[in-house]
Amino acid sequence: MDPEMDSQLKVGFIGAGNMAFGIAKGILSGNVLPVNVKVSAPSSRNLGRFQELGIAVTHSNIEVICGSDVVFVAVKPHLVPLVLNEISQHVTDRHIIVSVAAGVTLATLEELLPENSVAIRLMPNLPCVVQEGALLFARGSHAKQEDGALLRSLLHRCGLVEEGPEAWIDIHTGVYLFAEALAEGAVKMGMPSALAHSIASQTVLGAGRLLRDSGKHPAQLRSEVCTPGGTTIYGLHTLEQGGLRASTMSAVESATERARELGRKSAAGSRK
């Protein structure tokens, strides 16, 4: 997409939580100007950090929708029907509505919005704040390929941006607990806490970048660092004894099922 078009794009956020803030920081590091961004929230608690970025804030969701081309709906899943019912009569064919609410399906979004509205589901994650996010989106039935291209262009400074089928959107998990445990293990063995957490975070970041940039399978990278009889293979043996692989797979499964459960609740709420 033409960078000049990005700079003229009007972007709105309904909801001022961490995901909205992460995406806002990301798009401002690209070609979008702060003067073209507006955020709404019912209270002022989270709005100050947006103002520090030069972004206009308001308590009116309708003000955001009327002044924006792309609107990120970044509220909790149970609030999505209320928000979309409020703004629905102001949504036009020039709008792209992007929902980041966990579990709220494209079918629910399209049911709540005017006919033929352009809706997209987006799964971001918190590292968007440091432009190292992993973002996956799925287009609704009225969203064209160029709508997806526009969103990808808008978000490209947030991190990796990919499009996929909606069934993939609910599959997500995090690495924070692992990093915390890694640091606590080092503290237990005598390393100062601040240094342990610094090394743990850099270890996770470095491993992630190597995995991304090398194109190698995780198993191949693991075998490359496992010297026969060395410290790594001993540590991996302990992790396998503790069921790390099975526990991680179960965590992804549980998070996915919870997201789908939230979606079912949101859909039921929209029909009331």
Coordinates of C-alpha atoms in Angstrom, one line a residue:
M1 CA 0.0 0.0 0.0
D2 CA 1.1 3.6 -0.8
P3 CA 2.7 5.0 2.4
E4 CA 1.0 8.3 1.6
M5 CA -2.4 6.6 1.8
D6 CA -1.4 5.2 5.2
S7 CA -0.6 8.7 6.5
Q8 CA -4.0 9.9 5.4
L9 CA -5.9 7.0 7.0
K10 CA -8.1 7.8 9.9
V11 CA -7.8 5.1 12.6
G12 CA -10.0 4.7 15.7
F13 CA -9.9 2.5 18.7
I14 CA -12.9 1.6 20.9
G15 CA -11.4 0.4 24.1
A16 CA -8.1 1.6 25.6
G17 CA -6.6 -1.6 27.1
N18 CA -3.2 -3.1 26.5
M19 CA -3.9 -4.6 23.1
A20 CA -5.3 -1.3 21.8
F21 CA -2.2 0.5 23.1
G22 CA 0.2 -2.0 21.6
I23 CA -1.4 -1.7 18.2
A24 CA -1.5 2.1 18.4
K25 CA 2.2 2.2 19.3
G26 CA 2.9 -0.1 16.3
I27 CA 1.0 1.9 13.7
L28 CA 2.4 5.2 14.9
S29 CA 5.9 3.8 14.3
G30 CA 4.8 3.4 10.6
N31 CA 3.3 6.1 8.5
V32 CA 0.1 6.8 10.5
L33 CA 0.1 10.3 12.1
P34 CA -1.1 10.7 15.7
V35 CA -3.5 13.5 14.6
N36 CA -5.3 10.8 12.5
V37 CA -5.9 8.5 15.5
K38 CA -8.6 8.7 18.1
V39 CA -9.4 6.4 21.1
S40 CA -12.5 6.1 23.2
A41 CA -13.1 4.5 26.6
P42 CA -15.8 4.9 29.3
S43 CA -13.3 6.1 31.9
S44 CA -10.1 8.1 31.7
R45 CA -8.0 5.5 33.6
N46 CA -6.1 4.2 30.5
L47 CA -6.4 7.2 28.2
G48 CA -3.4 9.2 29.6
R49 CA -0.8 6.9 27.9
F50 CA -2.5 7.5 24.5
Q51 CA -2.4 11.2 25.0
E52 CA 1.3 11.0 25.7
L53 CA 1.6 9.6 22.1
G54 CA -0.3 12.6 20.8
I55 CA -3.5 10.7 20.2
A56 CA -6.9 12.4 20.8
V57 CA -9.1 10.7 23.3
T58 CA -12.9 10.8 24.0
H59 CA -15.6 9.0 25.9
S60 CA -17.8 8.8 22.8
N61 CA -17.7 5.6 20.7
I62 CA -19.8 7.4 18.1
E63 CA -17.3 10.1 17.8
V64 CA -14.6 7.5 17.0
I65 CA -16.7 5.7 14.4
C66 CA -17.8 8.9 12.6
G67 CA -14.2 10.2 12.4
S68 CA -12.4 7.0 11.3
D69 CA -11.9 4.7 8.3
V70 CA -10.6 1.7 10.2
V71 CA -12.0 1.0 13.7
F72 CA -10.4 -1.5 16.1
V73 CA -13.0 -2.8 18.5
A74 CA -10.8 -3.7 21.5
V75 CA -13.2 -4.3 24.3
K76 CA -13.9 -7.4 26.3
P77 CA -16.0 -10.1 24.5
H78 CA -19.2 -9.6 26.5
L79 CA -19.2 -5.9 25.6
V80 CA -18.9 -6.4 21.9
P81 CA -22.7 -6.6 21.3
L82 CA -23.4 -3.5 23.3
V83 CA -20.7 -1.5 21.5
L84 CA -21.7 -2.6 18.0
N85 CA -25.4 -2.0 18.7
E86 CA -24.4 1.5 19.8
I87 CA -22.3 2.4 16.7
S88 CA -24.1 0.3 14.1
Q89 CA -26.3 3.1 12.6
H90 CA -23.1 5.1 12.0
V91 CA -21.2 2.3 10.2
T92 CA -21.0 2.9 6.4
D93 CA -19.4 1.1 3.4
R94 CA -16.2 3.1 3.9
H95 CA -15.5 1.5 7.3
I96 CA -13.4 -1.5 8.1
I97 CA -14.3 -2.9 11.5
V98 CA -11.5 -4.9 13.1
S99 CA -12.4 -6.9 16.2
V100 CA -9.7 -8.0 18.6
A101 CA -12.2 -9.5 21.1
A102 CA -11.3 -13.1 21.9
G103 CA -13.8 -15.7 20.7
V104 CA -16.2 -13.3 19.0
T105 CA -16.8 -14.8 15.6
L106 CA -17.1 -13.1 12.2
A107 CA -20.7 -14.4 12.0
T108 CA -21.5 -12.6 15.2
L109 CA -19.8 -9.4 14.1
E110 CA -21.7 -9.5 10.8
E111 CA -25.0 -10.2 12.5
L112 CA -24.5 -7.1 14.7
L113 CA -23.3 -4.8 12.0
P114 CA -25.3 -3.4 9.1
E115 CA -25.7 -5.6 6.0
N116 CA -22.6 -5.9 3.8
S117 CA -20.3 -4.3 6.5
V118 CA -16.6 -5.1 6.2
A119 CA -15.5 -7.0 9.3
I120 CA -12.2 -8.6 10.1
R121 CA -11.1 -10.6 13.2
L122 CA -7.6 -10.0 14.4
M123 CA -5.6 -11.9 17.0
P124 CA -2.8 -9.7 18.2
N125 CA -0.5 -10.2 21.2
L126 CA 1.2 -7.9 23.8
P127 CA 4.6 -7.8 22.1
C128 CA 3.0 -5.4 19.6
V129 CA 4.1 -2.8 22.1
V130 CA 7.7 -3.4 21.2
Q131 CA 7.0 -4.1 17.5
E132 CA 7.6 -7.8 17.9
G133 CA 4.0 -9.0 17.8
A134 CA 2.6 -12.0 16.1
L135 CA -0.8 -11.0 14.5
L136 CA -3.2 -13.2 12.6
F137 CA -6.3 -12.0 10.9
A138 CA -9.3 -13.5 9.1
R139 CA -11.6 -11.6 6.7
G140 CA -15.3 -11.6 6.9
S141 CA -17.6 -12.5 4.0
H142 CA -17.7 -8.8 2.7
A143 CA -14.0 -8.0 3.3
K144 CA -12.1 -8.0 0.0
Q145 CA -8.5 -8.9 -0.6
E146 CA -7.6 -5.2 -0.7
D147 CA -9.1 -4.7 2.8
G148 CA -6.8 -7.4 4.1
A149 CA -3.9 -5.7 2.3
L150 CA -4.7 -2.4 3.8
L151 CA -4.8 -3.9 7.3
R152 CA -1.5 -5.7 6.7
S153 CA 0.1 -2.5 5.6
L154 CA -1.3 -0.6 8.6
L155 CA 0.0 -3.2 11.1
H156 CA 3.3 -4.2 9.5
R157 CA 5.3 -2.3 12.1
C158 CA 3.6 -4.2 14.9
G159 CA 5.4 -7.4 14.0
L160 CA 4.6 -10.4 11.9
V161 CA 1.2 -10.1 10.3
E162 CA -0.4 -13.1 8.6
E163 CA -3.9 -13.9 7.2
G164 CA -5.5 -17.3 7.7
P165 CA -8.9 -19.0 8.2
E166 CA -11.0 -18.0 11.1
A167 CA -10.5 -21.5 12.7
W168 CA -6.9 -20.5 13.5
I169 CA -7.8 -17.3 15.3
D170 CA -8.6 -18.9 18.6
I171 CA -5.4 -20.9 18.8
H172 CA -3.0 -18.9 21.0
T173 CA -0.8 -19.0 24.1
G174 CA 2.0 -17.1 25.8
V175 CA 5.6 -17.6 27.0
Y176 CA 5.6 -15.4 30.1
L177 CA 5.2 -18.2 32.6
F178 CA 8.1 -20.1 31.0
A179 CA 10.4 -17.0 31.1
E180 CA 9.5 -16.4 34.8
A181 CA 10.3 -20.0 35.7
L182 CA 13.6 -19.8 33.8
A183 CA 14.6 -16.8 35.8
E184 CA 13.5 -18.3 39.1
G185 CA 15.6 -21.4 38.5
A186 CA 18.6 -19.2 38.0
V187 CA 17.8 -17.3 41.2
K188 CA 17.6 -20.6 43.0
M189 CA 21.1 -21.5 41.9
G190 CA 22.5 -18.2 43.1
M191 CA 22.1 -15.6 40.4
P192 CA 20.8 -12.1 41.3
S193 CA 17.1 -11.7 40.5
A194 CA 17.5 -8.7 38.2
L195 CA 20.2 -10.4 36.1
A196 CA 18.3 -13.6 36.0
H197 CA 15.2 -11.9 34.6
S198 CA 17.3 -10.0 32.1
I199 CA 19.0 -13.1 30.8
A200 CA 15.7 -15.1 30.7
S201 CA 14.0 -12.4 28.6
Q202 CA 16.9 -12.2 26.3
T203 CA 17.1 -16.0 26.0
V204 CA 13.4 -16.2 25.0
L205 CA 13.8 -13.2 22.5
G206 CA 17.0 -14.6 21.0
A207 CA 15.5 -18.1 20.6
G208 CA 12.4 -16.7 19.0
R209 CA 14.4 -14.7 16.5
L210 CA 16.6 -17.6 15.6
L211 CA 13.6 -19.8 15.1
R212 CA 12.0 -17.2 12.9
D213 CA 15.0 -16.2 10.9
S214 CA 16.8 -19.5 10.4
G215 CA 13.8 -21.3 8.9
K216 CA 14.8 -24.4 10.8
H217 CA 12.4 -26.7 12.7
P218 CA 12.5 -26.3 16.5
A219 CA 13.7 -29.9 16.8
Q220 CA 16.7 -29.3 14.6
L221 CA 17.7 -26.2 16.6
R222 CA 17.3 -28.2 19.8
S223 CA 19.6 -31.0 18.5
E224 CA 22.2 -28.5 17.5
V225 CA 22.7 -27.3 21.1
C226 CA 22.5 -30.8 22.7
T227 CA 26.1 -31.8 23.2
P228 CA 26.3 -35.5 24.1
G229 CA 26.5 -35.7 27.9
G230 CA 26.3 -31.8 28.2
T231 CA 24.2 -29.6 30.4
T232 CA 21.4 -29.0 27.8
I233 CA 20.4 -32.6 27.3
Y234 CA 20.3 -33.1 31.1
G235 CA 18.0 -30.1 31.4
L236 CA 15.8 -31.3 28.6
H237 CA 15.5 -34.7 30.2
T238 CA 14.2 -33.0 33.4
L239 CA 11.7 -31.0 31.4
E240 CA 10.4 -34.1 29.7
Q241 CA 10.1 -35.8 33.0
G242 CA 8.0 -32.9 34.2
G243 CA 5.7 -33.2 31.1
L244 CA 6.6 -29.9 29.5
R245 CA 5.6 -30.9 26.0
A246 CA 2.2 -32.4 27.0
S247 CA 1.5 -29.5 29.4
T248 CA 2.2 -26.9 26.7
M249 CA 0.0 -28.7 24.2
S250 CA -2.7 -28.9 26.8
A251 CA -2.3 -25.1 27.6
V252 CA -2.8 -24.3 23.9
E253 CA -5.9 -26.6 23.8
S254 CA -7.4 -25.0 26.9
A255 CA -6.8 -21.5 25.8
T256 CA -8.4 -22.3 22.4
E257 CA -11.5 -23.9 24.0
R258 CA -11.9 -20.9 26.4
A259 CA -11.8 -18.5 23.4
R260 CA -14.4 -20.5 21.6
E261 CA -16.5 -20.6 24.8
L262 CA -16.3 -16.8 25.0
G263 CA -17.4 -16.6 21.4
R264 CA -20.5 -18.8 22.1
K265 CA -21.4 -16.6 25.1
S266 CA -21.0 -13.4 23.0
A267 CA -23.1 -14.9 20.2
A268 CA -25.9 -15.9 22.7
G269 CA -25.7 -12.3 24.2
S270 CA -26.1 -10.7 20.8
R271 CA -29.4 -12.7 20.2
K272 CA -31.0 -11.5 23.4

